Coordinates of C-alpha atoms in Angstrom, one line a residue:
Chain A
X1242 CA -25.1 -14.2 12.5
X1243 CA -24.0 -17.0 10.4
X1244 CA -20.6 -17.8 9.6
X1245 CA -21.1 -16.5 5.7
X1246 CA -22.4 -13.1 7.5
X1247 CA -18.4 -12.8 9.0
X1248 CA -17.2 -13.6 5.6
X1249 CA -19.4 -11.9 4.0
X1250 CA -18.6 -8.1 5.6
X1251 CA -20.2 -5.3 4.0
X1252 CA -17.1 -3.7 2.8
X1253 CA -15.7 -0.5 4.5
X1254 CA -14.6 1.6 2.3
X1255 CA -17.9 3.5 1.0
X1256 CA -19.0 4.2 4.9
X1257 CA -15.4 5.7 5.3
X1258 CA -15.9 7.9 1.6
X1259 CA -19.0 9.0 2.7
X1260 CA -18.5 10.4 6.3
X1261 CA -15.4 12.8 4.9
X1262 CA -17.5 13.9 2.2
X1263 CA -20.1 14.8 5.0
X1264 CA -17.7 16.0 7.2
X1265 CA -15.4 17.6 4.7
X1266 CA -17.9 19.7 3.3
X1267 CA -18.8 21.3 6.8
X1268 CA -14.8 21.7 7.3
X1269 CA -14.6 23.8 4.7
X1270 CA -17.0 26.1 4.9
X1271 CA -16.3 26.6 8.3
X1272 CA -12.5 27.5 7.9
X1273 CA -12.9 30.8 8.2
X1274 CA -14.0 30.2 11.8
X1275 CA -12.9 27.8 12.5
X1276 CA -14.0 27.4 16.4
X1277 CA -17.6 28.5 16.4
X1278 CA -18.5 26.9 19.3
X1279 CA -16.4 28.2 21.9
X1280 CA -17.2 31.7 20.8
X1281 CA -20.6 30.5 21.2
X1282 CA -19.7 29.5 24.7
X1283 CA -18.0 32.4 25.7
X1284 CA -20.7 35.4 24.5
X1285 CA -23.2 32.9 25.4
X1286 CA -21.4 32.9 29.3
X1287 CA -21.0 36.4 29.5
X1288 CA -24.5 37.4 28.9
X1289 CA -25.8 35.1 32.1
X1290 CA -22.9 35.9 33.9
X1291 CA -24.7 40.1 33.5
X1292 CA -28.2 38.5 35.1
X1293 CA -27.0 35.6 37.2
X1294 CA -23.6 34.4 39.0
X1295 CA -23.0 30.9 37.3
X1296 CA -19.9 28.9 37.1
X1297 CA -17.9 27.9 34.0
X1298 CA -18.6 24.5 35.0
X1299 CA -22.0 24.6 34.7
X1300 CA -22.7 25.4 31.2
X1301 CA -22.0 22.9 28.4
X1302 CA -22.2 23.9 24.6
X1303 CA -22.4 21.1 22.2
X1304 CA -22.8 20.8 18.4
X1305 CA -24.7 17.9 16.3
X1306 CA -23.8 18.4 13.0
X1307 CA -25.9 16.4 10.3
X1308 CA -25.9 16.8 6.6
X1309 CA -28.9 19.5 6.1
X1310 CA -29.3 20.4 9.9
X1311 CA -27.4 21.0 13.0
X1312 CA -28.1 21.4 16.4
X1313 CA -26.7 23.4 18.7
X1314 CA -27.4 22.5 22.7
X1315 CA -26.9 24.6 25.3
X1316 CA -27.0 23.4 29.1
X1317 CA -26.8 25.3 32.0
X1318 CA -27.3 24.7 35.8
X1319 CA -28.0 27.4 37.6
X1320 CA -27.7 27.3 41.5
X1321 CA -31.2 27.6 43.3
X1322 CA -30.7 30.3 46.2
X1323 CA -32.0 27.2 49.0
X1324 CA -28.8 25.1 47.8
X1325 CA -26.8 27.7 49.3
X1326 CA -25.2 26.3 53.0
X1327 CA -26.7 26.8 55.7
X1328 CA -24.1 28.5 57.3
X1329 CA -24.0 31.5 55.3
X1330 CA -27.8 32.3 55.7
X1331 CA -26.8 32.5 59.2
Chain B
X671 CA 15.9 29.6 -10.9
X672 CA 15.0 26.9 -8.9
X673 CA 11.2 24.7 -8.6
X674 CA 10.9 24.8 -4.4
X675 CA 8.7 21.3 -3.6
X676 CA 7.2 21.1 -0.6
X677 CA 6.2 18.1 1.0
X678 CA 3.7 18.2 3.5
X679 CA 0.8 16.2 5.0
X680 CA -1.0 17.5 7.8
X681 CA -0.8 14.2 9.7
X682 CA 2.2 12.6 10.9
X683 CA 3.8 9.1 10.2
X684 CA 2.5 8.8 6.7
X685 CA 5.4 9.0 4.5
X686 CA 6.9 12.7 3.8
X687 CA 9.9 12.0 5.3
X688 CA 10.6 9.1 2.7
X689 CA 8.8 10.5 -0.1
X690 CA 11.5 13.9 0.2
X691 CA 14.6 11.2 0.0
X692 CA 13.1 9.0 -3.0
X693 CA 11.8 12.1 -5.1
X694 CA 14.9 13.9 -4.4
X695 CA 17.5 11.0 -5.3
X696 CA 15.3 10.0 -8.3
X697 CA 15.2 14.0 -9.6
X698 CA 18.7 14.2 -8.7
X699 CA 19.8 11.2 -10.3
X700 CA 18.6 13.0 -13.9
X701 CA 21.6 14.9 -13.3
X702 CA 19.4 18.0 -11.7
X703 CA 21.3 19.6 -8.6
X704 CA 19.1 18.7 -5.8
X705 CA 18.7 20.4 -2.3
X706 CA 16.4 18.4 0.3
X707 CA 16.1 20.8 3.2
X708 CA 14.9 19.1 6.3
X709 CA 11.8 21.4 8.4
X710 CA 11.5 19.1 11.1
X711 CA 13.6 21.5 13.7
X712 CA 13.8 19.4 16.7
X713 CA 13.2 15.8 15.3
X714 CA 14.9 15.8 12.3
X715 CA 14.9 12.6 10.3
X716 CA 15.9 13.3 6.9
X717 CA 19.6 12.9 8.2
X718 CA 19.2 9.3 9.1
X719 CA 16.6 8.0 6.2
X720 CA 19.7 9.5 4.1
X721 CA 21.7 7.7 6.1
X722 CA 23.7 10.9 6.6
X723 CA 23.2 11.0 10.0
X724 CA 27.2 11.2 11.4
X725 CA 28.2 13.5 8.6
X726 CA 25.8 16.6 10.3
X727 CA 27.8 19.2 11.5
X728 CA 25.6 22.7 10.8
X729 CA 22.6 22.8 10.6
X730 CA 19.6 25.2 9.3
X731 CA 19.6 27.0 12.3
X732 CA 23.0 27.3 12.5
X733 CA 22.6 29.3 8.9
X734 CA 19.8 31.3 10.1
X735 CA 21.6 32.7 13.1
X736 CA 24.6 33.3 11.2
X737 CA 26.7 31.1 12.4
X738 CA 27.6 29.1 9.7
X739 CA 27.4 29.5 5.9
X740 CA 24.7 27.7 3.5
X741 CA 28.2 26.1 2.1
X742 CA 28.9 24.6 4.9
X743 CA 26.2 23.0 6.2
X744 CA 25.0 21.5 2.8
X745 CA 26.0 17.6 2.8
X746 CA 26.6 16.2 -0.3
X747 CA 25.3 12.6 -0.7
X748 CA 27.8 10.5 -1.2
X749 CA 25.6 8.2 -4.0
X750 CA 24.6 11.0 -6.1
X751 CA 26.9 14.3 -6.8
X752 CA 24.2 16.6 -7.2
X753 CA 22.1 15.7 -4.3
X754 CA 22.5 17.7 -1.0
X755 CA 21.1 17.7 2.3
X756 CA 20.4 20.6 4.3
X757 CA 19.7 18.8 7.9
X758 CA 17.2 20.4 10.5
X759 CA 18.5 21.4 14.2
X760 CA 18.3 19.0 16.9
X761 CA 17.3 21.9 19.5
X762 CA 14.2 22.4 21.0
X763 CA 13.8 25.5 20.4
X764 CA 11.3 26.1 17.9
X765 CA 11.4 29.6 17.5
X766 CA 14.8 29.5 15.9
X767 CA 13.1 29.8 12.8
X768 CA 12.1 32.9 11.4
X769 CA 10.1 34.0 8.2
X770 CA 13.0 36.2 6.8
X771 CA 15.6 34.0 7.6
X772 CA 14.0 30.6 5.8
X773 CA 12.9 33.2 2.9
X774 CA 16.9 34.1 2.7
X775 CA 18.1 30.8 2.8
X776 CA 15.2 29.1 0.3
X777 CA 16.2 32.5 -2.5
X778 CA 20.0 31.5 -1.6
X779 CA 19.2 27.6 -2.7
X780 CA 17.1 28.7 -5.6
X781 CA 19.7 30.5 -7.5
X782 CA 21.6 27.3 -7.0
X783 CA 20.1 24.4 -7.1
X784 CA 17.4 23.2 -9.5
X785 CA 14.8 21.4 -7.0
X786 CA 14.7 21.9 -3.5
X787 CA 12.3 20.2 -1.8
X788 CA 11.2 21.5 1.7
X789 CA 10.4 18.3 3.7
X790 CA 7.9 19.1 6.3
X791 CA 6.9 19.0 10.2
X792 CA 3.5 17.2 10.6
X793 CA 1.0 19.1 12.0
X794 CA -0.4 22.7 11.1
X795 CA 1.8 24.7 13.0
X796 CA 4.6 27.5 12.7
X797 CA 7.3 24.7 11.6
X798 CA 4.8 23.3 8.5
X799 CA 3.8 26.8 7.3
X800 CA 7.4 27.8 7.0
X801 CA 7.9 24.8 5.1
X802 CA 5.5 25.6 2.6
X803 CA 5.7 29.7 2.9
X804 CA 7.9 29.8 0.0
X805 CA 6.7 26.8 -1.9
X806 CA 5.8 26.9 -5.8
X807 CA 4.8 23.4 -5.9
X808 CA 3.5 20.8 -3.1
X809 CA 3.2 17.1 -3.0
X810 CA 0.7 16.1 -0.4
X811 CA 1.6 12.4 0.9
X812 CA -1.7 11.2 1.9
X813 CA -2.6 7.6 3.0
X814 CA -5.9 6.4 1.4
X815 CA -7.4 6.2 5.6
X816 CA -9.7 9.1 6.9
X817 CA -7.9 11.0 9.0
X818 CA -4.7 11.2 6.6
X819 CA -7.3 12.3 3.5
X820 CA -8.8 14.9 6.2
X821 CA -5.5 16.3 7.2
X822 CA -4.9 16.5 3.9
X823 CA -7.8 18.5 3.0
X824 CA -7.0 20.7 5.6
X825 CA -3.1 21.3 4.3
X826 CA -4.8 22.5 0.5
X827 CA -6.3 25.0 2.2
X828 CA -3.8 26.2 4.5
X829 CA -1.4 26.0 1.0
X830 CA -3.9 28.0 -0.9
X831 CA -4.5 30.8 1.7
X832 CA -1.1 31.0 3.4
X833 CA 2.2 30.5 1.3
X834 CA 3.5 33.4 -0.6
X835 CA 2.2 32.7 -3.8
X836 CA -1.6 32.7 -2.4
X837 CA -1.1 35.5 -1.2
X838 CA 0.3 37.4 -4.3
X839 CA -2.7 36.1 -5.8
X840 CA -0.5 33.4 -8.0
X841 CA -1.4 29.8 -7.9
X842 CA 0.8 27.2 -6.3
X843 CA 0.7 23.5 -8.1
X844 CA -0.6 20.9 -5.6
X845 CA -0.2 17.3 -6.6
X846 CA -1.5 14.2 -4.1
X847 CA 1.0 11.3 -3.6
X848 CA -0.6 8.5 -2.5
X849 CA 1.9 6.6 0.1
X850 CA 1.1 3.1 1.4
X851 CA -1.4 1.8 -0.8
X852 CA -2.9 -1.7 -0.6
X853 CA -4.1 -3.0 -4.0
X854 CA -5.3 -6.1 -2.0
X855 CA -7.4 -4.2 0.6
X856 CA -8.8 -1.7 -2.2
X857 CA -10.3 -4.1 -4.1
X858 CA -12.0 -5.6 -1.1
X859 CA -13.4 -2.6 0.0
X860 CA -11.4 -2.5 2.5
X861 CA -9.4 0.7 2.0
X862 CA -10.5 3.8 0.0
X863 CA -9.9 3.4 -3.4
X864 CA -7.7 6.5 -5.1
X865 CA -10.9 7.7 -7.0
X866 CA -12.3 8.1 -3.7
X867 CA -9.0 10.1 -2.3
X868 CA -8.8 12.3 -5.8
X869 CA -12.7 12.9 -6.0
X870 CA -12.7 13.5 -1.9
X871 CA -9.6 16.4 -2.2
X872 CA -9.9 17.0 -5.8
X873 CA -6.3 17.7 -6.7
X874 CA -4.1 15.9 -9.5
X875 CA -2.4 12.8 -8.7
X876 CA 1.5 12.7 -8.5
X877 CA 2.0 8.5 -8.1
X878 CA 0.6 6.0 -6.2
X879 CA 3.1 4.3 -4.0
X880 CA 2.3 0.8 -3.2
X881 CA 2.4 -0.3 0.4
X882 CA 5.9 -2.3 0.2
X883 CA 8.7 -3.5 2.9
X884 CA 11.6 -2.1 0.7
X885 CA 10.4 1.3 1.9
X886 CA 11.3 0.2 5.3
X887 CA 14.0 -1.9 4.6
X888 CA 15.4 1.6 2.6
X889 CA 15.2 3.2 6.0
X890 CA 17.3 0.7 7.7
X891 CA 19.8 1.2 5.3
X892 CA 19.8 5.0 5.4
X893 CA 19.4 4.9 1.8
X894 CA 16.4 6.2 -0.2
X895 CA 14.5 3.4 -2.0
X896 CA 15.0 5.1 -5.3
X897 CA 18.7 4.5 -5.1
X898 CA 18.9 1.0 -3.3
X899 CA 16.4 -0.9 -4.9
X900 CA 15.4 0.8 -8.2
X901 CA 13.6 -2.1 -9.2
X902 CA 11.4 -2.7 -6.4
X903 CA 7.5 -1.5 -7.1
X904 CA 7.7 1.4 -4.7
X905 CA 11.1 2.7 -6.1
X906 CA 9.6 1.9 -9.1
X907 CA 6.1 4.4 -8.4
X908 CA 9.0 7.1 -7.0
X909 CA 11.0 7.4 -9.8
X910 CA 7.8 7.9 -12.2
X911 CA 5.9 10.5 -9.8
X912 CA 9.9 12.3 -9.7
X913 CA 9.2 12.4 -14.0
X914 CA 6.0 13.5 -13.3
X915 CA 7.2 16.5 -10.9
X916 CA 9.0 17.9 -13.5
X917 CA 6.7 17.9 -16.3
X918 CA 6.6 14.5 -17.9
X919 CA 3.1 13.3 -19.0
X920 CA 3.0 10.2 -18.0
X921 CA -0.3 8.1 -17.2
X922 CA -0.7 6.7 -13.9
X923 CA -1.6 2.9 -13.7
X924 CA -3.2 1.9 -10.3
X925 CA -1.8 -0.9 -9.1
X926 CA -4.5 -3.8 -9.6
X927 CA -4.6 -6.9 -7.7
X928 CA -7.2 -9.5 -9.1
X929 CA -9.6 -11.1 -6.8
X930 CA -8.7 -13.9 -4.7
X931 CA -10.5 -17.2 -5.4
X932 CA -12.3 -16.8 -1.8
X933 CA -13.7 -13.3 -3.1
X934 CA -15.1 -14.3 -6.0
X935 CA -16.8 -17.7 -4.4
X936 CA -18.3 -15.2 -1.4
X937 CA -19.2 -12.5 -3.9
X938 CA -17.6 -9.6 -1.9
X939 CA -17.8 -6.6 -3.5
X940 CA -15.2 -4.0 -4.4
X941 CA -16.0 -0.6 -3.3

């Protein structure tokens, strides 16, 4: 980086106009729910917790919101019976 | 019948507690019969930027409860006749306020007063939607900086969906004041410009009020800046949004700052 390059910053102002209008426009459509992911979480919990006994810990829900596409990510750990203690098999 | 004014922000720190003093003193000072009722229950402020602050005695609350009268907890300023202050409570306790009691009080002030202006709690909470419940007009203070524009955003909509007149299907009159704004920085690129703030929240610009230490020097002196320094460029952008506010057609200039000699030789652009 020259020293021109530190003078020369591209201005800040357009980046900052441009991620409210992105994130803005998801705002407002969303503001009738307004917390869709931890409804996610929660119906998403409850329907392994039917099948499997898992721990609140263990799942994560996260949300990637872009401009035409979002992703949703869902991670959970679920215990493998041989990672139980020994003790208890006994 | 009274205009009820609230102003309200969303975020904290950006100027509603200022902007209530200098639009109310600069309305008031037309000869309208002001009321500036402080929200903030808990940490009021309105007291001390009116520099009122050992004259509280009663309080909202206090009128809520019943335990004093409207009459008597109204503080008259002692700059301009018809300008009264109505201070919050110091307590903690939240709560104190109820939905039928503000509605009594604001209907009470109403049929009095010409303007009163609801100054606001930050946030999104019980406190702020009271504020604005009974609301026919609001003046959003917004700083041009992202999260002030998106607390902003998200104040319209809480004033479209959840103040009275919303709800009886009426519109309420929204108007952005932009508080703290650097002509200097704007044209550099550095700060979002007020098309950007208007285009970004699309609602009708009240004033633009530059970024100026009279404000603050206004506050030390428990006087609003539209009283103690009229001519300063801030009291100056006040008293022309207050003429706005009640009807005026006036043109909004934004304040312009020409490019520094460095700028120009480095070719930095303006956003």
């Amino acid at each position: 980086m020259s020293l021109l390059d530190i003078f020369k910053r591209r201005s800040s102002a357009p980046v900052a106009r441009e991620r409210l209008q992105v994130l803005l426009a998801y705002e407002r459509r969303n503001r009738s729910q307004p917390d869709l992911v931890s409804i996610l979480r929660e119906e998403i919990m409850a329907v392994i917790a039917k099948h499997v006994q898992i721990d609140q810990d263990y799942l994560q829900v996260s949300m990637d919101r872009g401009e035409t596409m979002s992703t949703l990510e869902i991670d959970i750990q679920i215990p493998n019976k041989s990672a139980r203690p020994l003790a208890m098999a006994g | 019948m009274g205009k009820v004014v609230v102003v309200t922000s969303g975020k904290g720190g950006v100027g509603k507690t200022t902007s209530t003093a200098a639009l109310g003193a600069a309305v008031a000072k037309t000869g309208k019969k002001v009321a500036l009722v402080d929200f903030d229950v808990g940490l009021r402020n309105l007291d001390l930027i009116m520099g009122a602050e050992r004259r509280v005695v009663f309080d909202l609350v206090n009128v809520i409860q019943g335990s004093a009268k409207l009459s008597q907890a109204l503080i008259r300023d002692k700059r301009v006749e018809t300008l009264f202050l109505l201070p919050a409570s110091q307590t903690r306790d939240k709560d104190a306020l109820t939905e039928e009691g503000v509605g009594e009080v604001i209907d009470k002030l109403r049929s009095v007063f010409d303007y009163v202006f609801c100054d606001s709690p930050a946030g999104i909470e019980r406190g702020a939607q009271l504020a604005m419940r009974f609301a026919d007009e609001a003046v959003i203070v917004t700083n041009p900086e992202v999260s002030s524009v998106r607390d902003s955003d998200r104040i319209i909509g809480l004033l479209d969906a959840r103040t009275l007149r919303a709800e009886q299907g009426e519109q309420i009159a929204k108007h952005v004041l932009v508080t703290r704004y650097d002509a200097a920085r704007a044209a550099r690129g550095e700060m979002l410009s007020i098309d950007d703030v208007l285009e970004i929240l699309s609602t009708p610009l009240l004033g633009i009020i530059p970024e100026s230490q009279d404000v603050l020097r206004a506050s030390n002196l428990g006087s609003p800046v539209t009283l103690s320094e009229p001519l300063n460029a801030a009291a100056k952008a006040y008293l022309d949004a207050a003429r706005r506010l009640e009807g005026e057609d006036l043109p909004v200039v934004v304040p312009f700052e020409r490019k520094g000699f460095l700028d120009r030789l480095l070719g930095r652009r303006a956003a």
